[in-house]
mmCIF file of C-alpha atoms and ligand atoms in Angstrom:
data_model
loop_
_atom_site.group_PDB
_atom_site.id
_atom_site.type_symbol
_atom_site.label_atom_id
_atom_site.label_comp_id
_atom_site.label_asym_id
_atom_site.label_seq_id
_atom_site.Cartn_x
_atom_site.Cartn_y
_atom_site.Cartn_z
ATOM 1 C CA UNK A 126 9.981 24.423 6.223
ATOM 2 C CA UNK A 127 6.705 22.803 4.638
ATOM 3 C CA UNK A 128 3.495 23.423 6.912
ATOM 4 C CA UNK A 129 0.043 21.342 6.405
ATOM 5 C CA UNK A 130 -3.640 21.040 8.025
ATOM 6 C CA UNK A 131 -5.745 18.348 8.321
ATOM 7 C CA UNK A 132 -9.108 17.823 9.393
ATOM 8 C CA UNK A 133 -11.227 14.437 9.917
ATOM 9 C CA UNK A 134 -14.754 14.261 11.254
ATOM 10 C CA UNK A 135 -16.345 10.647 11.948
ATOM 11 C CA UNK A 136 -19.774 9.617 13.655
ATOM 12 C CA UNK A 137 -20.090 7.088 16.577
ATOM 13 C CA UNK A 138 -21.899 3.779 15.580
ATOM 14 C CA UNK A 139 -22.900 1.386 18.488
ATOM 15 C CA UNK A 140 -20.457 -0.811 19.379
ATOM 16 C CA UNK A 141 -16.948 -0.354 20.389
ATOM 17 C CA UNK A 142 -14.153 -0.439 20.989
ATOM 18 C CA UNK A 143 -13.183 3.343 19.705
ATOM 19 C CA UNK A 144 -9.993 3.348 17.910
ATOM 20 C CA UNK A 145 -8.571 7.298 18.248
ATOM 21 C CA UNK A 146 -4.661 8.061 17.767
ATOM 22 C CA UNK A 147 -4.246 4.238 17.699
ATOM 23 C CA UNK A 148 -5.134 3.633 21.064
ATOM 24 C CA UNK A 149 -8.287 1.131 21.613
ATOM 25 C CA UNK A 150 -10.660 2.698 24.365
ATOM 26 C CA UNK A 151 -13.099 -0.062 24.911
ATOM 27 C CA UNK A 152 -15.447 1.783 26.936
ATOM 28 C CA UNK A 153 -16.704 3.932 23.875
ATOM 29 C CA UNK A 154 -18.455 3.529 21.020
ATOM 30 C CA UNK A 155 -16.438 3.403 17.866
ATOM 31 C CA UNK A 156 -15.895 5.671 14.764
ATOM 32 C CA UNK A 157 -17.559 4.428 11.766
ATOM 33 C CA UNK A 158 -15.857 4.071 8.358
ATOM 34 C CA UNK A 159 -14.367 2.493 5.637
ATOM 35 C CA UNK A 160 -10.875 1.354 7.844
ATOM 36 C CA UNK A 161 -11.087 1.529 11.501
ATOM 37 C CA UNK A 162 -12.481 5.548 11.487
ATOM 38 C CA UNK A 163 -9.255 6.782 13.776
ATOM 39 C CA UNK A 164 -9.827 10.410 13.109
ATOM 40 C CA UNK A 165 -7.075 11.367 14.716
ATOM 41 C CA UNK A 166 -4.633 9.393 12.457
ATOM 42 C CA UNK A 167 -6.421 10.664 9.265
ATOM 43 C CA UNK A 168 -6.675 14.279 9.915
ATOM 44 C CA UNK A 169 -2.729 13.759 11.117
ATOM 45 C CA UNK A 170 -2.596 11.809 7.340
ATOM 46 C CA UNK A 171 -3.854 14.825 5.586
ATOM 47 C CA UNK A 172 -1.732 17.482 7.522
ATOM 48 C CA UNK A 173 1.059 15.553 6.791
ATOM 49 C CA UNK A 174 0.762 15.424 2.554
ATOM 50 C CA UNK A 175 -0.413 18.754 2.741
ATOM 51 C CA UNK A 176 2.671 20.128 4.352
ATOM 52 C CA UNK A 177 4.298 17.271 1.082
ATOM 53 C CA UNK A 178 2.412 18.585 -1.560
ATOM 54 C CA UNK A 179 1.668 14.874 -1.962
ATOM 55 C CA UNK A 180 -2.373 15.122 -2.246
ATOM 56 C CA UNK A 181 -4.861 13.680 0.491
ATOM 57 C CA UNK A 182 -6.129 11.131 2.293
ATOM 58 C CA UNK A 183 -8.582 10.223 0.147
ATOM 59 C CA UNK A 184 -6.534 10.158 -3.059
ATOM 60 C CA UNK A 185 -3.391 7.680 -1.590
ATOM 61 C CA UNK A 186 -6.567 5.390 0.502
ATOM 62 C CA UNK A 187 -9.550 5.537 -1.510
ATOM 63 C CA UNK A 188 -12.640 4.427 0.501
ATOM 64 C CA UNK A 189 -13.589 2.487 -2.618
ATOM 65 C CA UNK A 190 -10.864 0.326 -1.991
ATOM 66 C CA UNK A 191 -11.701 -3.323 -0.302
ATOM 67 C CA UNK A 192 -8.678 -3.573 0.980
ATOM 68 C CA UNK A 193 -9.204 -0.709 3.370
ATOM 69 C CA UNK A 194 -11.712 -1.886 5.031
ATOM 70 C CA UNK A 195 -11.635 -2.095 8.631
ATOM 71 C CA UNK A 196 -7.883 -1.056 8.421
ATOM 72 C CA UNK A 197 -5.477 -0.208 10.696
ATOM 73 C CA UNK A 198 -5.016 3.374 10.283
ATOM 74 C CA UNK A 199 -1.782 3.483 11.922
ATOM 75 C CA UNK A 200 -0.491 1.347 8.977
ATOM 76 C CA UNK A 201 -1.767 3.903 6.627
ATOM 77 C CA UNK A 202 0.514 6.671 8.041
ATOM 78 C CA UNK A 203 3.052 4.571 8.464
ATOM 79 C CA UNK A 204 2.963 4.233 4.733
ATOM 80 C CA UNK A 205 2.770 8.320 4.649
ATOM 81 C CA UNK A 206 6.191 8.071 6.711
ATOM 82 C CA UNK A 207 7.563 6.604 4.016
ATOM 83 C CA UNK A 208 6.546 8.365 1.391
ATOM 84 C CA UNK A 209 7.860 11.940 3.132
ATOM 85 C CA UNK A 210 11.053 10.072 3.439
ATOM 86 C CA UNK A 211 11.204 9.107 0.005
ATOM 87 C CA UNK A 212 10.367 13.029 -0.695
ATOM 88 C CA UNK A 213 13.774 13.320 1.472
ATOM 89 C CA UNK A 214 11.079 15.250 4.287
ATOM 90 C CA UNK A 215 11.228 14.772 7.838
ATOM 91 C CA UNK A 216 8.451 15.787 10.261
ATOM 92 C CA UNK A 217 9.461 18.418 12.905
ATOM 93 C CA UNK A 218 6.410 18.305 15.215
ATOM 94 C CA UNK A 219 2.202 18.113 15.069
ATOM 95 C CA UNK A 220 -0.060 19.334 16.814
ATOM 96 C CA UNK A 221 -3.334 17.819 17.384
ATOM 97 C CA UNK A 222 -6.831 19.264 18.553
ATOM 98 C CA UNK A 223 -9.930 16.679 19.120
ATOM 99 C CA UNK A 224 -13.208 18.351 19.560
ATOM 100 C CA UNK A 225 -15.626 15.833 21.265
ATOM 101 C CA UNK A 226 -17.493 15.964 24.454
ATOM 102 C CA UNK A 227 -16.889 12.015 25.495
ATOM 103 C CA UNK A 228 -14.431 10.444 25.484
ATOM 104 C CA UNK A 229 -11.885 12.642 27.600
ATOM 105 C CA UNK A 230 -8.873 12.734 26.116
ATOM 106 C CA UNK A 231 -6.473 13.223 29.372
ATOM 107 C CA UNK A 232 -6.527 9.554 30.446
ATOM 108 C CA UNK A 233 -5.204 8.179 27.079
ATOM 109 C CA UNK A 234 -3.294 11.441 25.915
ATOM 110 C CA UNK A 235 0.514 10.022 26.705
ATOM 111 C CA UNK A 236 -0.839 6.393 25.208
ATOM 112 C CA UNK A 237 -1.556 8.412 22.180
ATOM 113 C CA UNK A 238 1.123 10.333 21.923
ATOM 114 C CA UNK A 239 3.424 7.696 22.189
ATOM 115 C CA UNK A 240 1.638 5.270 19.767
ATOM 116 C CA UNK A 241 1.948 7.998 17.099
ATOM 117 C CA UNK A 242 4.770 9.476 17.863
ATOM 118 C CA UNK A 243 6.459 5.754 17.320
ATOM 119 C CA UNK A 244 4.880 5.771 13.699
ATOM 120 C CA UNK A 245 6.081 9.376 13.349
ATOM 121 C CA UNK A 246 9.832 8.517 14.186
ATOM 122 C CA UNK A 247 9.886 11.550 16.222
ATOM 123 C CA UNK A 248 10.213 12.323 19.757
ATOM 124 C CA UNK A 249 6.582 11.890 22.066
ATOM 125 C CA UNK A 250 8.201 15.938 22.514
ATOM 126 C CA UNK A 251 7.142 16.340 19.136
ATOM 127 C CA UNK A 252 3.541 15.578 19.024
ATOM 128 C CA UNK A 253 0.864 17.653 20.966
ATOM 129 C CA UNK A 254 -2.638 16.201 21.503
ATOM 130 C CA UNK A 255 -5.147 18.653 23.049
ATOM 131 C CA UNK A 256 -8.794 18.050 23.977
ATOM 132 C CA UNK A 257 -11.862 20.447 23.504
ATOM 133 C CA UNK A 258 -15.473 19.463 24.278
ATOM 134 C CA UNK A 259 -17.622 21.550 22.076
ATOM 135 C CA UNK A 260 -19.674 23.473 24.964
ATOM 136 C CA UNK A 261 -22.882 21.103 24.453
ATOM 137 C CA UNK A 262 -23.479 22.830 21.227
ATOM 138 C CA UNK A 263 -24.363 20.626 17.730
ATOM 139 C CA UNK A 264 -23.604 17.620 16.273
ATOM 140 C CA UNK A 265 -20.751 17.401 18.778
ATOM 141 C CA UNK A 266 -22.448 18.797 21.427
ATOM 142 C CA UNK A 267 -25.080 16.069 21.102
ATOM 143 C CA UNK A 268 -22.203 13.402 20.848
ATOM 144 C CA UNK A 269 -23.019 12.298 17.299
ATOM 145 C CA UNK A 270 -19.468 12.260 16.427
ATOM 146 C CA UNK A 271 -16.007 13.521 16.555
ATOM 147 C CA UNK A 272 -14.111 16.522 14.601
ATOM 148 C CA UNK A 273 -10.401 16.273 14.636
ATOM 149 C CA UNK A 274 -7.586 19.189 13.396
ATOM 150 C CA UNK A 275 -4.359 18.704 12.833
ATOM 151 C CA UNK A 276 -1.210 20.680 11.635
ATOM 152 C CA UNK A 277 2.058 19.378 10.857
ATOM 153 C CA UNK A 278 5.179 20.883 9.775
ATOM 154 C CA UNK A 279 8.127 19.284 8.054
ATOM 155 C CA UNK A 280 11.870 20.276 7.100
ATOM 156 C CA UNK A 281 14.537 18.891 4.861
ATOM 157 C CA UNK A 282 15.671 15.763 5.855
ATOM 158 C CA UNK A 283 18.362 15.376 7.824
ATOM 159 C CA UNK A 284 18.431 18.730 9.185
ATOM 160 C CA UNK A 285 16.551 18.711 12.229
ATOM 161 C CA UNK A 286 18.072 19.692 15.748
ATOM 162 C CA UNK A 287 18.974 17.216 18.316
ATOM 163 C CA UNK A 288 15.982 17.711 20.743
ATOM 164 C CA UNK A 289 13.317 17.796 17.636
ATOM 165 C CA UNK A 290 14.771 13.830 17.765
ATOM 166 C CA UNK A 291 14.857 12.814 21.109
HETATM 167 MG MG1 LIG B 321 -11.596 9.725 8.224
#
C-alpha cells in the first residue's frame, strides 16, 4: 500500500460560479487561478502522485502553461487516473477535509462525492469529503479563501476487495 497528502489553498475573486470537487455552486464566489481553482481536485491531484511517487501538481500542470487556463480540473485528474493505471496502481479510498467558513459543504457533499468518485473509478464508498469552518480565525476566518487536505492511498492493481469497488 502507497499513501499520499495533498494540500491546495485558493482565494475567492468576485464573481462566480465556485467550482469545488467539480461541482458548480453558483451562489459563491469562485476560486481564482490558472485552470478553474477547484481546490479540492488539486489537493486530491497531489495526494494522489504522492502516494505514486509520480511528482506534483505543479510539475505534470504547470501554471505557465496556456493551455491550462481556465481548465477543467476534473480533466486534469482524470489524466492522473491514467497515469496510476499505467503505474499498474489503483486507488483504495481518499479522504478529503475543506477548511472554509462559506460555502457549507453538506448541501453539495454527495454531488461531490459522486462527481469525483466517477473520475476516481471507485465506489462514492470510497471517497470521504468533510467540512471544517476555521472558528472565524485568519485568512479563512475572514473568508479570503479556501485551504483544502487531502490523503489518498493506493494498492497494486488489481488487488482490491470487492466492496473497495462497489
Ligand atoms: Mg490549486
Amino acid at each position: 500500500m502507497r499513501v499520499g497528502i495533498g494540500y491546495d489553498s485558493h482565494r475567492f475573486g468576485t464573481e462566480g460560479p465556485l467550482v469545488l470537487g467539480g461541482v458548480r455552486i453558483p451562489e459563491c464566489a469562485a476560486l481564482t487561478g490558472h485552470s478553474d481553482g477547484d481546490a479540492v481536485v488539486h489537493a486530491l491531484i497531489d495526494a494522489l502522485l504522492g502516494a505514486a511517487g509520480l511528482g506534483d501538481i505543479g510539475v505534470r500542470f504547470p501554471d505557465s502553461d496556456p493551455a491550462l487556463q481556465g481548465a477543467d480540473s476534473i480533466l486534469l485528474l482524470a489524466q492522473v487516473v491514467r497515469l496510476l493505471a499505467r503505474e499498474e496502481l489503483e486507488i483504495r479510498n481518499v479522504d478529503v477535509t475543506v477548511v472554509a467558513e462559506a460555502p457549507r459543504l453538506a448541501p453539495h457533499r454527495e454531488a461531490m462525492r459522486e462527481r469525483l468518485a466517477a473520475t476516481l473509478g471507485v465506489s462514492p464508498s470510497a471517497v470521504s469529503l468533510k467540512g471544517k469552518s476555521n472558528e472565524g480565525m485568519g485568512w479563512i476566518g475572514r473568508g479570503e479563501g479556501i485551504a483544502v487536505h487531502a490523503v489518498a492511498l493506493l494498492g497494486p492493481a488489481g488487488t482490491a476487495s470487492r466492496s473497495m469497488r462497489e
